Amino acid sequence: MRPNSTRKDLSLKGLELFQICARKGSLQDAADESGLAVSTISHHLRSLEEHLGVELFNHNRKPMVLTPKGKVFLRNIDDALRTIRRAKAEASAGGVTEASSLRIGTIEDLDSDIVPELAVYLSRSMPRCDFHYHTDTSHTLIEMLRNRQLDLGITASPSERYADLLERPLLRDPFVVVLPRRADGSLRDIVEGRTKLPFLRFSSNLIIARQIEAHLRRIGINASHSFECSNNQTLMAMVAAEAGWTITTPLLFARAKRFQSRLSMHAFPGKSFARELALVTTPDCSRSVVDLIDAKARSLIEEDAIRPLIGIAPWLKDDFVLRS
């Protein structure tokens, strides 16, 4: 296929639709996301291929599959569109006081202290802005960001790197063992299953549960469990009631203030491991807004979580830290 020199320059819409089709693998899914008709999207793709003189998709395959040249083109277009979207956002948003709308997603881990304080701060700093806050699992928040249902999210750092999202490291949150205050047996014996105290775990569909299970498998521990749930507060209540032990993180432990007098927190025995929290945004989220939220979130995490916990568990000092 040769380039058609009579056609107009590449259109931004055509490039954006190519990117969506490459991600979704389906014209119908791209139509659902963009709000355009399938025929319109198909027209844009044909025009793009004719202009370039190459086939970007293998049109005989379903779902849609990029050709080798299409993969190369996508890598370059991802970077270019990210830069264009950021420039458009900065040009149209003005200062943070002029922002008119912001959709923020956060994991439940921050919902008791940090998010309410952040919301109050943002409402004062951005008086003309309409805010929408959504609390959910990290996996769901990432999907909402990719589908442009959110502008910004504070989540567990995604295991994959997505070309259509930007990520700022925020916090290293190490995994710790939480036992009943009066637990019998050594920490290692409990973790390695040599006592009768059962393991209480997070629901297996959660990212945090998969991280914990993967590490336990790596070090050869098969912890039998009789209880699992998606709510950290429930796990802390069960441990406080001496129904078992669990693996969680300092940030989550900090939220369980009402149970802490009946709990003991310990460094994970053997090789340590941690989850990472990040500020994840769409490319068209204003950088000045992201900078504002990043700075305030760090301040609140330091004040409400890191300092108090290091005060009672100094061994966390080098591991429970803000990331630069």
XYZ file of N, CA and C in Angstrom, residues 107-317:
633
model
N -8.594 4.108 46.773
C -8.836 2.822 47.432
C -9.372 3.063 48.832
N -10.066 2.088 49.365
C -10.713 2.203 50.673
C -9.695 2.457 51.786
N -8.446 2.046 51.557
C -7.390 2.159 52.557
C -7.197 3.588 53.048
N -7.574 4.572 52.229
C -7.371 5.977 52.567
C -8.662 6.676 52.976
N -9.731 5.913 53.072
C -11.068 6.509 53.132
C -11.437 7.081 54.495
N -10.787 6.635 55.565
C -11.232 7.060 56.887
C -10.684 8.415 57.302
N -9.409 8.688 57.020
C -8.793 9.935 57.472
C -8.280 10.792 56.326
N -7.529 10.185 55.430
C -6.776 10.954 54.443
C -7.673 11.554 53.368
N -8.590 10.768 52.810
C -9.456 11.281 51.742
C -10.384 12.388 52.230
N -11.028 12.264 53.402
C -11.852 13.388 53.864
C -11.059 14.689 54.016
N -9.852 14.598 54.566
C -9.032 15.798 54.717
C -8.599 16.340 53.355
N -8.283 15.443 52.438
C -7.913 15.863 51.091
C -9.082 16.561 50.408
N -10.287 16.020 50.584
C -11.474 16.613 49.957
C -11.721 18.034 50.466
N -11.578 18.241 51.762
C -11.773 19.580 52.327
C -10.741 20.545 51.763
N -9.497 20.087 51.708
C -8.414 20.940 51.182
C -8.657 21.314 49.723
N -9.060 20.337 48.906
C -9.271 20.612 47.483
C -10.463 21.540 47.264
N -11.514 21.385 48.060
C -12.677 22.257 47.884
C -12.320 23.710 48.164
N -11.373 23.930 49.074
C -10.940 25.290 49.371
C -9.952 25.801 48.321
N -9.120 24.913 47.815
C -8.098 25.324 46.849
C -8.658 25.492 45.447
N -9.767 24.786 45.139
C -10.353 24.807 43.800
C -11.837 25.157 43.923
N -12.160 26.391 44.282
C -13.545 26.748 44.633
C -14.537 26.647 43.491
N -14.086 26.668 42.234
C -15.009 26.604 41.096
C -15.193 25.178 40.571
N -14.567 24.233 41.222
C -14.537 22.862 40.689
C -15.670 22.014 41.267
N -16.293 21.212 40.387
C -17.244 20.188 40.816
C -16.485 18.885 40.988
N -16.538 18.308 42.185
C -15.774 17.099 42.481
C -16.684 15.872 42.497
N -16.122 14.764 42.033
C -16.784 13.463 42.157
C -15.758 12.508 42.737
N -16.062 11.916 43.909
C -15.155 10.975 44.559
C -15.731 9.568 44.457
N -14.864 8.616 44.157
C -15.298 7.221 44.019
C -14.309 6.331 44.763
N -14.820 5.437 45.594
C -13.981 4.486 46.337
C -14.209 3.086 45.793
N -13.105 2.388 45.491
C -13.242 1.031 44.941
C -11.910 0.306 45.056
N -11.849 -0.893 44.495
C -10.597 -1.645 44.476
C -9.639 -1.036 43.449
N -8.362 -1.314 43.613
C -7.359 -0.788 42.679
C -7.644 -1.235 41.248
N -8.000 -2.503 41.087
C -8.264 -3.036 39.751
C -9.390 -2.261 39.073
N -10.477 -2.010 39.811
C -11.614 -1.290 39.237
C -11.246 0.152 38.920
N -10.496 0.790 39.800
C -10.095 2.182 39.562
C -9.220 2.305 38.316
N -8.318 1.359 38.117
C -7.464 1.396 36.919
C -8.316 1.274 35.664
N -9.293 0.371 35.685
C -10.170 0.226 34.522
C -10.982 1.490 34.283
N -11.449 2.133 35.342
C -12.205 3.374 35.188
C -11.324 4.481 34.618
N -10.071 4.529 35.029
C -9.145 5.508 34.466
C -8.922 5.241 32.976
N -8.755 3.982 32.629
C -8.508 3.636 31.220
C -9.730 3.921 30.350
N -10.906 3.813 30.950
C -12.144 4.100 30.215
C -12.562 5.565 30.322
N -11.680 6.382 30.938
C -11.898 7.829 31.077
C -13.143 8.151 31.911
N -13.428 7.271 32.880
C -14.503 7.542 33.834
C -13.980 8.280 35.065
N -12.657 8.303 35.218
C -11.986 9.054 36.268
C -10.855 9.854 35.645
N -10.456 10.922 36.329
C -9.316 11.720 35.887
C -8.044 11.351 36.639
N -8.215 10.913 37.881
C -7.061 10.674 38.747
C -7.430 9.624 39.779
N -6.473 8.779 40.124
C -6.736 7.766 41.139
C -5.534 7.554 42.036
N -5.790 7.258 43.309
C -4.742 6.822 44.229
C -4.983 5.338 44.458
N -4.094 4.503 43.933
C -4.316 3.052 43.896
C -3.026 2.312 44.217
N -3.166 1.004 44.401
C -1.972 0.159 44.380
C -1.371 0.269 42.985
N -0.056 0.363 42.923
C 0.607 0.508 41.635
C 0.265 -0.686 40.745
N -0.244 -0.446 39.532
C -0.642 -1.572 38.671
C 0.550 -2.433 38.288
N 0.323 -3.741 38.205
C 1.413 -4.660 37.851
C 1.850 -4.471 36.406
N 0.926 -4.016 35.553
C 1.255 -3.706 34.159
C 1.506 -2.214 34.008
N 2.241 -1.860 32.966
C 2.442 -0.457 32.629
C 1.561 -0.137 31.437
N 0.657 0.816 31.605
C -0.308 1.165 30.572
C 0.138 2.435 29.852
N 0.211 2.349 28.521
C 0.662 3.494 27.735
C -0.298 4.660 27.803
N -1.573 4.387 28.140
C -2.574 5.453 28.158
C -2.777 6.058 29.546
N -1.916 5.694 30.513
C -1.995 6.266 31.855
C -0.619 6.738 32.309
N -0.601 7.719 33.205
C 0.632 8.218 33.806
C 0.651 7.832 35.278
N 1.822 7.537 35.809
C 1.923 7.038 37.180
C 3.028 7.771 37.940
N 2.689 8.197 39.158
C 3.673 8.790 40.063
C 3.763 7.925 41.314
N 4.930 7.372 41.627
C 5.068 6.606 42.869
C 4.712 7.477 44.069
N 4.037 6.876 45.057
C 3.569 7.645 46.201
C 4.065 7.080 47.528
N 3.881 5.790 47.756
C 4.183 5.225 49.071
C 4.635 3.781 48.960
N 5.680 3.441 49.707
C 6.049 2.034 49.895
C 5.370 1.582 51.184
N 4.533 0.565 51.071
C 3.708 0.087 52.181
C 4.034 -1.386 52.419
N 4.970 -1.685 53.312
C 5.449 -3.069 53.461
C 4.397 -3.978 54.093
N 4.478 -5.247 53.777
C 3.571 -6.211 54.392
C 4.074 -6.586 55.781
N 3.129 -6.681 56.693
C 3.443 -7.006 58.084
C 2.507 -8.109 58.559
N 2.905 -8.756 59.621
C 2.072 -9.785 60.250
C 1.364 -9.166 61.448
N 0.059 -9.423 61.552
C -0.716 -8.937 62.692
C -1.275 -10.137 63.449
N -0.971 -10.172 64.751
C -1.393 -11.270 65.615
C -2.291 -10.745 66.734
N -3.072 -11.653 67.348
C -3.733 -11.263 68.592
C -2.674 -10.903 69.634
N -2.951 -9.946 70.477
C -1.979 -9.507 71.475
C -1.477 -10.662 72.334
N -2.366 -11.629 72.622
C -1.986 -12.740 73.517
C -1.753 -14.042 72.753
N -1.279 -13.960 71.532
C -1.093 -15.167 70.721
C -0.027 -16.071 71.318
N -0.299 -17.383 71.281
C 0.679 -18.375 71.735
C 1.543 -18.804 70.552
N 2.804 -19.086 70.831
C 3.705 -19.559 69.786
C 4.547 -18.429 69.218
N 5.673 -18.798 68.608
C 6.558 -17.795 68.022
C 5.973 -17.276 66.714
N 6.434 -16.103 66.318
C 5.959 -15.503 65.063
C 6.209 -16.442 63.886
N 7.405 -16.993 63.794
C 7.720 -17.873 62.661
C 6.868 -19.129 62.676
N 6.651 -19.710 63.855
C 5.812 -20.916 63.938
C 4.385 -20.620 63.474
N 3.863 -19.449 63.848
C 2.499 -19.093 63.441
C 2.432 -18.927 61.930
N 3.371 -18.166 61.345
C 3.360 -17.900 59.900
C 3.560 -19.182 59.103
N 4.399 -20.066 59.592
C 4.700 -21.298 58.852
C 3.744 -22.435 59.184
N 2.670 -22.119 59.912
C 1.592 -23.087 60.108
C 1.846 -24.153 61.139
N 2.717 -23.908 62.114
C 3.016 -24.924 63.123
C 2.232 -24.712 64.419
N 1.207 -23.847 64.344
C 0.302 -23.670 65.487
C -1.131 -23.866 64.999
N -2.069 -23.840 65.919
C -3.465 -24.019 65.548
C -4.145 -22.719 65.127
N -3.430 -21.595 65.195
C -4.024 -20.308 64.846
C -4.139 -20.190 63.329
N -5.353 -20.064 62.771
C -5.524 -20.061 61.311
C -5.178 -18.704 60.683
N -4.882 -18.769 59.396
C -4.570 -17.583 58.606
C -5.875 -16.972 58.093
N -6.085 -15.686 58.358
C -7.249 -14.952 57.868
C -6.774 -14.073 56.714
N -7.332 -14.259 55.536
C -6.757 -13.628 54.356
C -7.734 -12.705 53.647
N -7.147 -11.837 52.812
C -7.956 -10.994 51.939
C -8.575 -11.841 50.824
N -9.706 -11.391 50.306
C -10.374 -12.096 49.208
C -9.428 -12.219 48.014
N -9.460 -13.372 47.373
C -8.471 -13.699 46.342
C -8.581 -12.834 45.091
N -9.707 -12.113 44.907
C -9.841 -11.270 43.718
C -9.121 -9.931 43.870
N -8.606 -9.623 45.062
C -7.956 -8.350 45.303
C -6.474 -8.413 44.947
N -5.931 -7.298 44.449
C -4.509 -7.228 44.108
C -3.650 -7.539 45.327
N -4.032 -7.003 46.504
C -3.242 -7.211 47.707
C -3.183 -8.697 48.077
N -4.293 -9.415 47.881
C -4.311 -10.852 48.179
C -3.379 -11.610 47.244
N -3.388 -11.233 45.961
C -2.526 -11.921 44.986
C -1.051 -11.675 45.304
N -0.719 -10.460 45.743
C 0.665 -10.163 46.099
C 1.113 -11.005 47.298
N 0.249 -11.121 48.293
C 0.590 -11.901 49.487
C 0.741 -13.376 49.138
N -0.219 -13.919 48.392
C -0.170 -15.339 48.047
C 1.051 -15.658 47.200
N 1.401 -14.760 46.272
C 2.574 -14.991 45.414
C 3.847 -15.051 46.249
N 3.953 -14.171 47.239
C 5.159 -14.172 48.076
C 5.213 -15.430 48.945
N 4.078 -15.817 49.521
C 4.067 -17.029 50.341
C 4.471 -18.253 49.511
N 4.012 -18.308 48.256
C 4.408 -19.433 47.392
C 5.903 -19.397 47.120
N 6.439 -18.187 46.877
C 7.870 -18.065 46.568
C 8.731 -18.589 47.708
N 8.301 -18.391 48.948
C 9.127 -18.832 50.074
C 8.662 -20.173 50.641
N 7.748 -20.829 49.924
C 7.361 -22.188 50.268
C 6.410 -22.338 51.433
N 5.613 -21.308 51.700
C 4.634 -21.390 52.789
C 3.242 -21.583 52.201
N 2.557 -22.602 52.666
C 1.177 -22.850 52.252
C 0.283 -22.688 53.477
N -0.100 -21.444 53.750
C -0.852 -21.148 54.967
C -2.315 -21.537 54.793
N -2.761 -22.500 55.590
C -4.161 -22.894 55.502
C -5.027 -21.777 56.073
N -6.194 -21.582 55.486
C -7.063 -20.501 55.938
C -8.504 -20.990 56.025
N -9.243 -20.381 56.932
C -10.644 -20.752 57.097
C -11.558 -19.553 56.907
N -10.964 -18.414 56.549
C -11.756 -17.189 56.463
C -11.089 -16.240 55.486
N -11.889 -15.594 54.627
C -11.356 -14.541 53.780
C -12.427 -13.487 53.565
N -11.980 -12.242 53.410
C -12.925 -11.159 53.155
C -12.189 -10.007 52.481
N -12.945 -9.084 51.934
C -12.352 -7.970 51.203
C -12.132 -6.748 52.073
N -12.551 -6.798 53.339
C -12.535 -5.633 54.208
C -11.466 -5.767 55.287
N -10.514 -4.837 55.291
C -9.424 -4.896 56.260
C -9.926 -4.756 57.692
N -10.927 -3.902 57.932
C -11.435 -3.704 59.286
C -12.006 -5.003 59.851
N -12.662 -5.775 58.986
C -13.207 -7.057 59.437
C -12.081 -8.015 59.804
N -11.022 -8.037 59.000
C -9.872 -8.884 59.325
C -9.279 -8.484 60.673
N -9.123 -7.172 60.896
C -8.560 -6.713 62.166
C -9.456 -7.091 63.336
N -10.770 -6.998 63.153
C -11.705 -7.382 64.211
C -11.580 -8.863 64.540
N -11.430 -9.689 63.504
C -11.304 -11.133 63.716
C -10.006 -11.472 64.442
N -8.925 -10.818 64.075
C -7.649 -11.066 64.758
C -7.745 -10.596 66.208
N -8.333 -9.423 66.431
C -8.488 -8.912 67.796
C -9.316 -9.862 68.661
N -10.245 -10.570 68.032
C -11.077 -11.547 68.754
C -10.376 -12.894 68.907
N -9.085 -12.948 68.507
C -8.252 -14.150 68.633
C -8.739 -15.295 67.757
N -9.382 -14.936 66.624
C -9.874 -15.964 65.698
C -8.807 -16.378 64.691
N -7.670 -15.699 64.658
C -6.612 -16.044 63.713
C -5.594 -14.927 63.607
N -4.741 -15.031 62.581
C -3.728 -14.016 62.309
C -3.838 -13.608 60.841
N -3.211 -12.511 60.480
C -3.312 -12.069 59.092
C -2.040 -11.360 58.643
N -1.954 -11.133 57.337
C -0.909 -10.305 56.739
C -1.590 -9.090 56.142
N -1.121 -7.917 56.517
C -1.683 -6.677 56.004
C -0.536 -5.686 55.811
N -0.820 -4.388 55.857
C 0.232 -3.377 55.708
C 0.092 -2.331 56.810
N 1.143 -1.559 57.088
C 1.037 -0.512 58.115
C -0.069 0.495 57.836
N -0.249 0.872 56.571
C -1.303 1.833 56.246
C -2.670 1.294 56.631
N -2.903 0.025 56.359
C -4.183 -0.595 56.722
C -4.294 -0.783 58.235
N -3.194 -1.150 58.861
C -3.190 -1.299 60.324
C -3.525 0.031 60.993
N -3.042 1.131 60.414
C -3.281 2.460 60.981
C -4.768 2.792 61.018
N -5.549 2.220 60.095
C -6.983 2.497 60.040
C -7.760 1.759 61.131
N -7.139 0.742 61.713
C -7.861 -0.115 62.675
C -7.627 0.354 64.111
N -7.774 1.637 64.361
C -7.438 2.216 65.670
C -8.232 1.567 66.806
N -9.474 1.243 66.577
C -10.311 0.722 67.663
C -9.883 -0.669 68.118
N -9.108 -1.373 67.260
C -8.705 -2.739 67.600
C -7.239 -2.834 68.027
N -6.469 -1.759 67.886
C -5.018 -1.860 68.033
C -4.567 -2.289 69.430
N -5.333 -1.967 70.454
C -4.932 -2.358 71.811
C -4.943 -3.873 71.996
N -5.660 -4.589 71.106
C -5.740 -6.053 71.199
C -4.939 -6.754 70.103
N -4.098 -5.968 69.393
C -3.312 -6.508 68.289
C -1.830 -6.267 68.510
N -1.015 -7.078 67.859
C 0.425 -6.810 67.806
C 0.885 -6.917 66.351
N 1.674 -5.933 65.921
C 2.150 -5.879 64.537
C 3.638 -6.221 64.511
N 4.025 -7.050 63.514
C 5.412 -7.528 63.438
C 5.916 -7.448 61.996
N 7.227 -7.252 61.863
C 7.849 -7.350 60.542
C 7.685 -8.769 60.027
N 7.467 -8.901 58.716
C 7.325 -10.246 58.151
C 8.640 -10.995 58.337
N 8.593 -12.217 58.876
C 9.841 -12.953 59.115
C 10.474 -13.390 57.795
N 11.787 -13.287 57.726
C 12.469 -13.651 56.481
C 12.483 -12.485 55.521
N 12.457 -12.795 54.232
C 12.558 -11.775 53.194
C 11.325 -10.873 53.210
N 11.552 -9.568 53.334
C 10.438 -8.623 53.372
C 9.878 -8.386 51.975
N 8.655 -7.911 51.908
C 8.041 -7.548 50.632
C 7.039 -6.441 50.889
N 6.654 -5.727 49.850
C 5.818 -4.544 50.025
C 4.952 -4.328 48.801
N 3.890 -3.572 48.987
C 3.122 -3.059 47.856
C 3.494 -1.588 47.669
N 3.244 -1.082 46.491
C 3.502 0.319 46.187
C 2.166 1.004 45.885
N 1.947 2.165 46.483
C 0.805 2.991 46.116
C 1.280 4.077 45.157
N 0.403 4.463 44.243
C 0.776 5.438 43.224
C -0.380 6.375 42.942
N -0.034 7.525 42.421
C -1.006 8.472 41.883
C -1.063 8.205 40.386
N -2.194 7.697 39.913
C -2.332 7.316 38.504
C -3.323 8.264 37.838
N -2.949 8.820 36.689
C -3.797 9.814 36.027
C -3.918 9.523 34.540
N -4.951 10.096 33.955
C -5.049 10.097 32.498
C -4.099 11.170 31.967
N -3.648 11.057 30.723
C -2.701 12.040 30.187
C -3.268 13.451 30.100
N -4.602 13.586 30.038
C -5.184 14.903 29.894
C -5.601 15.523 31.229
N -5.150 14.940 32.347
C -5.376 15.561 33.646
C -4.333 16.655 33.848
N -4.763 17.842 34.208
C -3.875 18.997 34.337
C -2.718 18.708 35.292
N -1.513 18.995 34.845
C -0.337 18.740 35.681
C -0.373 19.570 36.950
N -0.872 20.807 36.872
C -0.919 21.650 38.070
C -1.865 21.049 39.109
N -2.957 20.441 38.667
C -3.884 19.774 39.584
C -3.230 18.530 40.187
N -2.545 17.749 39.355
C -1.861 16.545 39.843
C -0.802 16.922 40.874
N -0.039 17.975 40.599
C 0.993 18.430 41.543
C 0.371 18.813 42.887
N -0.767 19.500 42.836
C -1.447 19.938 44.059
C -1.886 18.738 44.893
N -2.522 17.754 44.231
C -3.022 16.577 44.943
C -1.871 15.720 45.449
N -0.835 15.582 44.649
C 0.335 14.796 45.039
C 0.955 15.359 46.312
N 1.176 16.670 46.334
C 1.813 17.300 47.497
C 0.955 17.147 48.754
N -0.358 17.371 48.629
C -1.232 17.282 49.806
C -1.383 15.844 50.285
N -1.524 14.898 49.350
C -1.660 13.490 49.741
C -0.418 13.026 50.500
N 0.758 13.417 50.048
C 1.998 13.055 50.734
C 2.031 13.628 52.150
N 1.633 14.887 52.273
C 1.623 15.525 53.587
C 0.679 14.812 54.542
N -0.505 14.445 54.052
C -1.493 13.781 54.903
C -1.044 12.372 55.286
N -0.473 11.637 54.340
C 0.006 10.282 54.644
C 1.132 10.339 55.681
N 2.027 11.298 55.523
C 3.116 11.468 56.489
C 2.574 11.770 57.886
N 1.615 12.695 57.950
C 1.095 13.147 59.238
C 0.166 12.137 59.890
N -0.718 11.530 59.092
C -1.763 10.675 59.669
C -1.385 9.206 59.778
N -0.390 8.764 59.010
C -0.063 7.335 59.003
C 1.394 7.053 59.361
N 2.325 7.650 58.635
C 3.726 7.272 58.814
C 4.253 7.646 60.200
N 4.116 8.916 60.593
C 4.666 9.345 61.888
C 4.063 8.598 63.077
N 2.712 8.484 63.154
C 2.144 7.771 64.307
C 2.602 6.313 64.406
N 2.695 5.636 63.263
C 3.066 4.221 63.314
C 4.530 4.024 63.636
N 5.384 4.871 63.095
C 6.804 4.743 63.409
C 7.031 5.041 64.891
N 6.154 5.882 65.466
C 6.244 6.147 66.897
C 6.044 4.898 67.734
N 5.178 3.976 67.281
C 4.935 2.747 68.048
C 5.693 1.544 67.484
N 6.199 1.659 66.261
C 6.952 0.561 65.633
C 8.157 1.152 64.893
N 9.212 1.544 65.621
C 10.370 2.201 64.990
C 11.041 1.369 63.895
N 10.855 0.063 63.921
C 11.467 -0.800 62.916
C 10.893 -0.572 61.514
N 9.793 0.210 61.423
C 9.204 0.539 60.115
C 9.914 1.707 59.424
N 10.805 2.400 60.130
C 11.348 3.677 59.699
C 11.906 3.663 58.276
